[in-house]
Short mmCIF file of C-alpha atoms and ligand atoms in Angstrom, two decimals:
data_model
loop_
_atom_site.label_atom_id
_atom_site.label_comp_id
_atom_site.label_asym_id
_atom_site.label_seq_id
_atom_site.Cartn_x
_atom_site.Cartn_y
_atom_site.Cartn_z
CA UNK A 279 -36.28 50.79 187.81
CA UNK A 280 -35.05 47.27 187.06
CA UNK A 281 -32.15 46.80 184.65
CA UNK A 282 -32.92 45.82 181.08
CA UNK A 283 -30.44 43.05 180.52
CA UNK A 284 -29.80 42.55 176.81
CA UNK A 285 -26.37 40.94 177.24
CA UNK A 286 -27.58 37.43 176.49
CA UNK A 287 -30.58 35.11 176.59
CA UNK A 288 -28.68 33.20 179.29
CA UNK A 289 -29.59 35.80 181.95
CA UNK A 290 -33.19 34.65 182.44
CA UNK A 291 -34.32 33.53 185.89
CA UNK A 292 -36.55 30.46 186.21
CA UNK A 293 -40.22 31.45 186.34
CA UNK A 294 -42.35 30.53 189.37
CA UNK A 295 -43.96 27.70 187.38
CA UNK A 296 -40.55 26.39 186.36
CA UNK A 297 -39.37 26.53 189.97
CA UNK A 298 -42.48 24.58 190.99
CA UNK A 299 -41.67 21.92 188.39
CA UNK A 300 -38.11 21.73 189.78
CA UNK A 301 -39.33 21.44 193.35
CA UNK A 302 -41.70 18.61 192.42
CA UNK A 303 -39.16 16.62 190.37
CA UNK A 304 -38.54 13.00 191.42
CA UNK A 305 -34.80 12.58 191.97
CA UNK A 306 -32.17 9.84 191.96
CA UNK A 307 -28.43 9.65 191.32
CA UNK A 308 -27.74 10.21 187.64
CA UNK A 309 -24.21 8.82 187.89
CA UNK A 310 -25.92 5.52 188.71
CA UNK A 311 -28.35 6.26 185.87
CA UNK A 312 -31.39 6.27 188.13
CA UNK A 313 -32.53 9.88 188.26
CA UNK A 314 -36.04 9.59 186.78
CA UNK A 315 -36.23 13.27 185.81
CA UNK A 316 -32.92 13.15 183.92
CA UNK A 317 -33.93 9.93 182.19
CA UNK A 318 -37.30 11.40 181.23
CA UNK A 319 -35.68 14.54 179.81
CA UNK A 320 -33.14 12.52 177.82
CA UNK A 321 -35.88 10.36 176.34
CA UNK A 322 -38.02 13.39 175.60
CA UNK A 323 -35.41 15.43 173.73
CA UNK A 324 -34.12 12.37 171.83
CA UNK A 325 -37.65 11.54 170.68
CA UNK A 326 -38.45 15.16 169.82
CA UNK A 327 -35.42 15.46 167.56
CA UNK A 328 -35.61 11.91 166.18
CA UNK A 329 -32.54 10.31 167.81
CA UNK A 330 -32.03 7.02 169.68
CA UNK A 331 -30.48 8.62 172.75
CA UNK A 332 -29.52 11.82 174.52
CA UNK A 333 -27.21 12.93 177.31
CA UNK A 334 -27.96 15.74 179.76
CA UNK A 335 -24.87 17.89 180.33
CA UNK A 336 -24.19 20.97 182.46
CA UNK A 337 -23.26 23.31 179.60
CA UNK A 338 -23.33 23.72 175.85
CA UNK A 339 -19.55 23.87 175.89
CA UNK A 340 -19.32 20.45 177.52
CA UNK A 341 -21.93 19.13 175.11
CA UNK A 342 -19.84 20.20 172.11
CA UNK A 343 -16.69 18.81 173.75
CA UNK A 344 -18.39 15.45 174.30
CA UNK A 345 -19.51 15.49 170.67
CA UNK A 346 -16.07 16.37 169.26
CA UNK A 347 -14.36 13.69 171.31
CA UNK A 348 -17.02 11.10 170.52
CA UNK A 349 -16.70 11.76 166.77
CA UNK A 350 -12.92 12.24 166.58
CA UNK A 351 -9.72 10.58 167.78
CA UNK A 352 -6.32 12.20 168.46
CA UNK A 353 -4.94 13.59 165.21
CA UNK A 354 -8.34 13.90 163.58
CA UNK A 355 -9.77 17.25 162.56
CA UNK A 356 -13.17 18.90 162.25
CA UNK A 357 -14.30 21.49 159.71
CA UNK A 358 -15.96 24.44 161.41
CA UNK A 359 -16.85 28.09 160.85
CA UNK A 360 -14.42 30.82 161.92
CA UNK A 361 -17.04 32.30 164.23
CA UNK A 362 -18.56 29.01 165.38
CA UNK A 363 -18.90 28.63 169.13
CA UNK A 364 -17.25 25.19 169.19
CA UNK A 365 -14.17 26.66 167.53
CA UNK A 366 -13.85 30.25 168.72
CA UNK A 367 -15.62 30.49 172.05
CA UNK A 368 -14.83 27.30 173.93
CA UNK A 369 -11.18 27.75 174.88
CA UNK A 370 -10.01 25.37 172.17
CA UNK A 371 -11.33 22.42 174.22
CA UNK A 372 -11.28 19.93 171.36
CA UNK A 373 -7.56 20.57 170.88
CA UNK A 374 -6.74 20.82 174.59
CA UNK A 375 -8.57 17.73 175.81
CA UNK A 376 -8.85 15.63 172.67
CA UNK A 377 -5.89 16.55 170.46
CA UNK A 378 -8.50 17.20 167.79
CA UNK A 379 -7.48 19.92 165.34
CA UNK A 380 -10.00 22.44 164.09
CA UNK A 381 -9.95 23.47 160.43
CA UNK A 382 -11.77 26.81 160.49
CA UNK A 383 -13.52 28.04 157.34
CA UNK A 384 -14.57 31.65 156.62
CA UNK A 385 -18.30 32.30 156.70
CA UNK A 386 -20.31 33.68 153.82
CA UNK A 387 -22.35 36.81 154.68
CA UNK A 388 -25.40 34.62 155.44
CA UNK A 389 -23.41 32.57 157.95
CA UNK A 390 -23.03 29.50 155.74
CA UNK A 391 -19.74 27.81 154.83
CA UNK A 392 -19.44 27.67 151.04
CA UNK A 393 -19.73 24.08 149.79
CA UNK A 394 -16.60 24.60 147.67
CA UNK A 395 -14.71 25.71 150.78
CA UNK A 396 -15.87 22.63 152.70
CA UNK A 397 -14.87 20.42 149.79
CA UNK A 398 -11.46 22.10 149.50
CA UNK A 399 -10.77 21.73 153.24
CA UNK A 400 -11.23 17.95 153.27
CA UNK A 401 -7.71 16.53 153.38
CA UNK A 402 -6.57 13.64 151.21
CA UNK A 403 -5.76 10.36 152.97
CA UNK A 404 -2.03 11.02 153.24
CA UNK A 405 0.39 10.88 156.17
CA UNK A 406 1.05 14.63 155.87
CA UNK A 407 -2.45 15.52 156.93
CA UNK A 408 -4.72 15.27 159.89
CA UNK A 409 -7.66 12.96 159.18
CA UNK A 410 -10.73 15.06 158.35
CA UNK A 411 -13.51 13.40 160.28
CA UNK A 412 -16.32 15.82 161.02
CA UNK A 413 -18.27 18.82 159.77
CA UNK A 414 -19.66 21.00 162.59
CA UNK A 415 -22.33 23.56 161.77
CA UNK A 416 -24.16 25.97 164.06
CA UNK A 417 -27.82 27.05 163.72
CA UNK A 418 -28.70 29.71 164.53
CA UNK A 419 -25.26 31.29 164.11
CA UNK A 420 -25.08 34.72 165.69
CA UNK A 421 -28.87 34.82 165.41
CA UNK A 422 -28.77 33.94 161.71
CA UNK A 423 -30.95 31.10 160.46
CA UNK A 424 -29.05 28.82 158.08
CA UNK A 425 -31.22 28.29 154.99
CA UNK A 426 -32.66 24.76 155.23
CA UNK A 427 -31.70 23.91 151.64
CA UNK A 428 -28.12 24.80 152.50
CA UNK A 429 -28.17 22.60 155.62
CA UNK A 430 -29.33 19.69 153.46
CA UNK A 431 -26.63 20.27 150.84
CA UNK A 432 -23.76 20.77 153.28
CA UNK A 433 -24.62 17.72 155.37
CA UNK A 434 -25.15 15.62 152.22
CA UNK A 435 -21.70 16.66 151.00
CA UNK A 436 -20.21 15.69 154.36
CA UNK A 437 -21.96 12.34 154.30
CA UNK A 438 -20.85 11.64 150.72
CA UNK A 439 -17.26 12.29 151.79
CA UNK A 440 -17.54 10.02 154.83
CA UNK A 441 -17.56 12.78 157.45
CA UNK A 442 -19.65 12.82 160.60
CA UNK A 443 -22.04 15.77 160.98
CA UNK A 444 -22.52 17.67 164.23
CA UNK A 445 -24.93 20.52 164.82
CA UNK A 446 -24.29 23.02 167.59
CA UNK A 447 -27.95 23.81 168.02
CA UNK A 448 -27.63 25.87 171.19
CA UNK A 449 -30.40 27.95 169.61
CA UNK A 450 -31.92 25.22 167.43
CA UNK A 451 -35.41 26.09 168.69
CA UNK A 452 -34.96 29.74 167.71
CA UNK A 453 -34.02 28.49 164.24
CA UNK A 454 -36.99 26.14 164.18
CA UNK A 455 -39.49 28.81 165.25
CA UNK A 456 -38.15 31.23 162.63
CA UNK A 457 -38.14 28.53 159.96
CA UNK A 458 -41.68 27.40 160.82
CA UNK A 459 -43.07 30.93 160.57
CA UNK A 460 -46.35 32.06 162.15
CA UNK A 461 -48.68 29.12 162.74
CA UNK A 462 -46.00 26.60 161.68
CA UNK A 463 -44.92 23.54 163.67
CA UNK A 464 -41.66 24.52 165.38
CA UNK A 465 -41.07 21.00 166.73
CA UNK A 466 -41.42 19.50 163.25
CA UNK A 467 -38.93 22.05 161.91
CA UNK A 468 -36.49 21.36 164.76
CA UNK A 469 -36.66 17.64 163.92
CA UNK A 470 -36.26 18.32 160.17
CA UNK A 471 -33.07 20.32 160.82
CA UNK A 472 -31.76 17.86 163.42
CA UNK A 473 -32.25 14.85 161.15
CA UNK A 474 -29.63 16.19 158.72
CA UNK A 475 -27.00 15.48 161.42
CA UNK A 476 -25.48 12.54 163.29
CA UNK A 477 -25.38 14.51 166.53
CA UNK A 478 -27.12 17.63 167.81
CA UNK A 479 -26.47 19.75 170.90
CA UNK A 480 -29.24 21.97 172.25
CA UNK A 481 -29.10 24.47 175.15
CA UNK A 482 -31.92 24.80 177.65
CA UNK A 483 -30.32 27.77 179.39
CA UNK A 484 -30.53 30.22 176.46
CA UNK A 485 -33.88 31.34 175.07
CA UNK A 486 -35.68 28.38 176.60
CA UNK A 487 -35.16 29.97 180.00
CA UNK A 488 -33.86 27.08 182.12
CA UNK A 489 -31.15 27.95 184.65
CA UNK A 490 -28.63 25.27 183.61
CA UNK A 491 -28.21 22.52 181.08
CA UNK A 492 -27.83 21.27 177.55
CA UNK A 493 -28.46 17.95 175.82
CA UNK A 494 -26.45 16.06 173.25
CA UNK A 495 -28.43 13.74 170.97
CA UNK A 496 -27.23 10.92 168.73
CA UNK A 497 -27.19 7.17 168.23
CA UNK A 498 -27.06 4.93 171.29
CA UNK A 499 -23.48 3.99 170.53
CA UNK A 500 -22.42 7.63 170.00
CA UNK A 501 -24.05 8.70 173.26
CA UNK A 502 -22.26 5.89 175.11
CA UNK A 503 -18.93 7.36 173.92
CA UNK A 504 -20.04 10.89 174.82
CA UNK A 505 -21.09 9.65 178.27
CA UNK A 506 -17.52 8.54 178.94
CA UNK A 507 -16.21 11.98 177.92
CA UNK A 508 -18.76 13.69 180.16
CA UNK A 509 -17.48 11.63 183.09
CA UNK A 510 -13.85 12.55 182.31
CA UNK A 511 -14.82 16.22 182.04
CA UNK A 512 -16.36 16.08 185.50
CA UNK A 513 -19.88 16.49 184.19
CA UNK A 514 -21.45 13.49 185.92
CA UNK A 515 -24.00 15.15 188.22
CA UNK A 516 -25.93 13.42 190.98
CA UNK A 517 -29.49 14.70 191.72
CA UNK A 518 -29.47 16.49 188.38
CA UNK A 519 -33.20 15.89 188.02
CA UNK A 520 -33.75 19.28 189.68
CA UNK A 521 -32.17 20.83 186.59
CA UNK A 522 -33.58 18.35 184.10
CA UNK A 523 -37.07 19.18 185.34
CA UNK A 524 -36.50 22.83 184.49
CA UNK A 525 -35.31 21.85 181.01
CA UNK A 526 -38.30 19.60 180.54
CA UNK A 527 -40.63 22.39 181.62
CA UNK A 528 -38.92 24.69 179.12
CA UNK A 529 -39.51 22.24 176.27
CA UNK A 530 -43.19 22.04 177.19
CA UNK A 531 -43.80 25.77 177.71
CA UNK A 532 -41.05 27.96 176.28
CA UNK A 533 -40.54 26.87 172.67
CA UNK A 534 -43.40 28.52 170.81
CA UNK A 535 -43.01 31.73 172.80
CA UNK A 536 -39.57 32.28 171.21
CA UNK A 537 -41.54 34.00 168.42
CA UNK A 538 -42.20 36.80 170.93
CA UNK A 539 -38.44 37.24 171.48
CA UNK A 540 -37.93 37.44 167.72
CA UNK A 541 -40.65 40.09 167.44
CA UNK A 542 -38.99 42.11 170.23
CA UNK A 543 -35.65 41.95 168.42
CA UNK A 544 -37.31 43.30 165.27
CA UNK A 545 -38.96 46.00 167.37
CA UNK A 546 -35.58 47.06 168.76
CA UNK A 547 -33.97 47.09 165.30
CA UNK A 548 -36.83 49.19 163.95
CA UNK A 549 -36.63 51.50 166.95
CA UNK A 550 -33.03 52.41 166.13
CA UNK A 551 -33.31 52.32 162.33
CA UNK A 552 -32.06 55.33 160.36
CA UNK A 553 -29.57 56.63 162.95
CA UNK A 554 -26.51 58.09 161.22
CA UNK A 555 -23.46 56.36 162.69
CA UNK A 556 -25.25 53.13 163.62
CA UNK A 557 -25.71 50.26 161.20
CA UNK A 558 -28.20 47.66 162.36
CA UNK A 559 -28.92 44.37 160.65
CA UNK A 560 -32.56 43.28 160.52
CA UNK A 561 -32.64 40.32 162.94
CA UNK A 562 -33.95 36.92 161.88
CA UNK A 563 -34.30 35.65 165.45
CA UNK A 564 -33.50 37.07 168.90
CA UNK A 565 -30.10 38.74 168.39
CA UNK A 566 -29.57 42.25 167.08
CA UNK A 567 -26.07 43.24 165.99
CA UNK A 568 -25.15 46.89 165.60
CA UNK A 569 -21.97 48.41 164.21
CA UNK A 570 -20.84 51.95 164.89
CA UNK A 571 -19.73 53.43 161.59
CA UNK A 572 -18.26 56.61 160.17
CA UNK A 573 -17.50 59.27 162.77
CA UNK A 574 -19.05 57.13 165.51
CA UNK A 575 -16.67 54.24 164.80
CA UNK A 576 -14.73 54.54 168.07
CA UNK A 577 -17.81 55.21 170.20
CA UNK A 578 -18.83 51.67 171.16
CA UNK A 579 -17.42 51.83 174.72
CA UNK A 580 -19.01 55.28 175.25
CA UNK A 581 -22.37 54.01 173.97
CA UNK A 582 -22.19 50.97 176.22
CA UNK A 583 -21.40 53.18 179.23
CA UNK A 584 -24.24 55.57 178.30
CA UNK A 585 -26.65 52.63 178.21
CA UNK A 586 -25.31 51.12 181.41
CA UNK A 587 -25.85 54.42 183.23
CA UNK A 588 -29.51 54.11 182.19
CA UNK A 589 -29.80 50.51 183.38
CA UNK A 590 -29.47 48.93 179.95
CA UNK A 591 -26.88 46.17 179.76
CA UNK A 592 -25.29 45.06 176.51
CA UNK A 593 -22.17 43.25 175.42
CA UNK A 594 -20.25 42.26 172.31
CA UNK A 595 -16.60 41.48 171.65
CA UNK A 596 -16.53 42.18 167.92
CA UNK A 597 -19.80 44.14 167.54
CA UNK A 598 -22.49 45.55 169.83
CA UNK A 599 -25.01 42.84 170.58
CA UNK A 600 -28.52 43.00 172.00
CA UNK A 601 -30.32 39.77 172.83
CA UNK A 602 -34.03 39.50 173.62
CA UNK A 603 -35.45 36.81 175.92
CA UNK A 604 -38.11 35.77 178.42
CA UNK A 605 -37.21 38.52 180.90
CA UNK A 606 -37.51 41.57 178.61
CA UNK A 607 -40.69 43.09 177.26
CA UNK A 608 -41.75 45.73 174.73
CA UNK A 609 -41.43 48.55 177.28
CA UNK A 610 -37.86 47.51 178.04
CA UNK A 611 -36.93 47.29 174.39
CA UNK A 612 -38.46 50.72 173.77
CA UNK A 613 -36.47 52.15 176.67
CA UNK A 614 -33.30 50.71 175.15
CA UNK A 615 -34.11 52.15 171.71
CA UNK A 616 -34.83 55.58 173.21
CA UNK A 617 -31.55 55.56 175.13
CA UNK A 618 -29.62 54.66 171.98
CA UNK A 619 -31.36 57.50 170.08
CA UNK A 620 -30.51 59.86 172.91
CA UNK A 621 -26.81 58.95 172.63
CA UNK A 622 -26.81 59.83 168.92
CA UNK A 623 -29.12 62.87 169.39
CA UNK A 624 -31.33 61.12 166.84
C1 PLP B 278 -23.96 29.55 174.52
C2 PLP B 278 -23.53 28.68 173.40
C3 PLP B 278 -22.81 27.50 173.63
C4 PLP B 278 -22.26 27.11 174.98
O1 PLP B 278 -23.13 27.10 175.99
P1 PLP B 278 -22.63 27.25 177.52
O2 PLP B 278 -23.74 26.61 178.25
O3 PLP B 278 -22.50 28.71 177.75
O4 PLP B 278 -21.35 26.52 177.65
C5 PLP B 278 -22.49 26.72 172.55
N1 PLP B 278 -22.85 27.07 171.31
C6 PLP B 278 -23.53 28.18 171.04
C7 PLP B 278 -23.92 28.49 169.65
C8 PLP B 278 -23.89 29.03 172.08
O5 PLP B 278 -24.57 30.15 171.81
#
């Protein structure tokens, strides 16, 4: 039986139709700016999200790095959540490559950064302090959808205080699909969220199912600065249209289907509800977090091994994490839930 890989939505393989789109892509040399498939993708994602320009980059990490270094100079700082990817999970790249200092802020239980905490973290214009230049938010954050009213308020506050606003929208389309609800217009919601920001990064290689690639969107002038950073970071790719074509295919075919991933995550959470020793949060999108509690507190490694022995792969540094995606189905999710119940004799 094939493994059920719930480690991440990055594990998806390109579908046959996506591979066909890649094989058929017209190619050029993107370092010379003449790969038609890259140019088409950049225009498409910029237009979709309401920006002047976009830059195709190999990874979400590089996209955030380009954004940080295009917004900030040496000695500047950005305000960011403690658990945000562009602070915690990217090797400190902004500090290492840009001498840009992060100012992390604790999250509220719903994933937001309290407006009062943002306000309090903005440094006065004084030689003692780094210059506060940017607010970076993430949506979804650990699968949590930031309430849209909050996104408006936080980005308005940043704008009023003269800060730039960056969205790490690696899973922006998951947020948009959840925010749109059944029958809603996910693309309109993605644009509504994105338009609260000066720059937005989106990943094609997560739930959208492309093998590689992210895009950074912003003004023409901002993207020109980011383009220089991408070159310095070694991210100038040549016949990248092969990859851009997969991303473009994903935008055309894999956005609305994210609702199916969200339904599978709910199905998994429901399948393991009520187990003593396991606390599961109802998922808003495609990520289910579970905490082992009480007498089971130390059992996470044993549970992971139990699942692995049954072909069910999970991960999680701080908490157990199960992510649904294009390459898992209801039968797989049910098998995972049954194996978890078996571990707890529940
Ligand atoms: C995965 C992820 C990234 C980075 O993407 P990579 O392509 O793995 O570098 C950035 N931000 C968030 C929120 C992510 O989930």
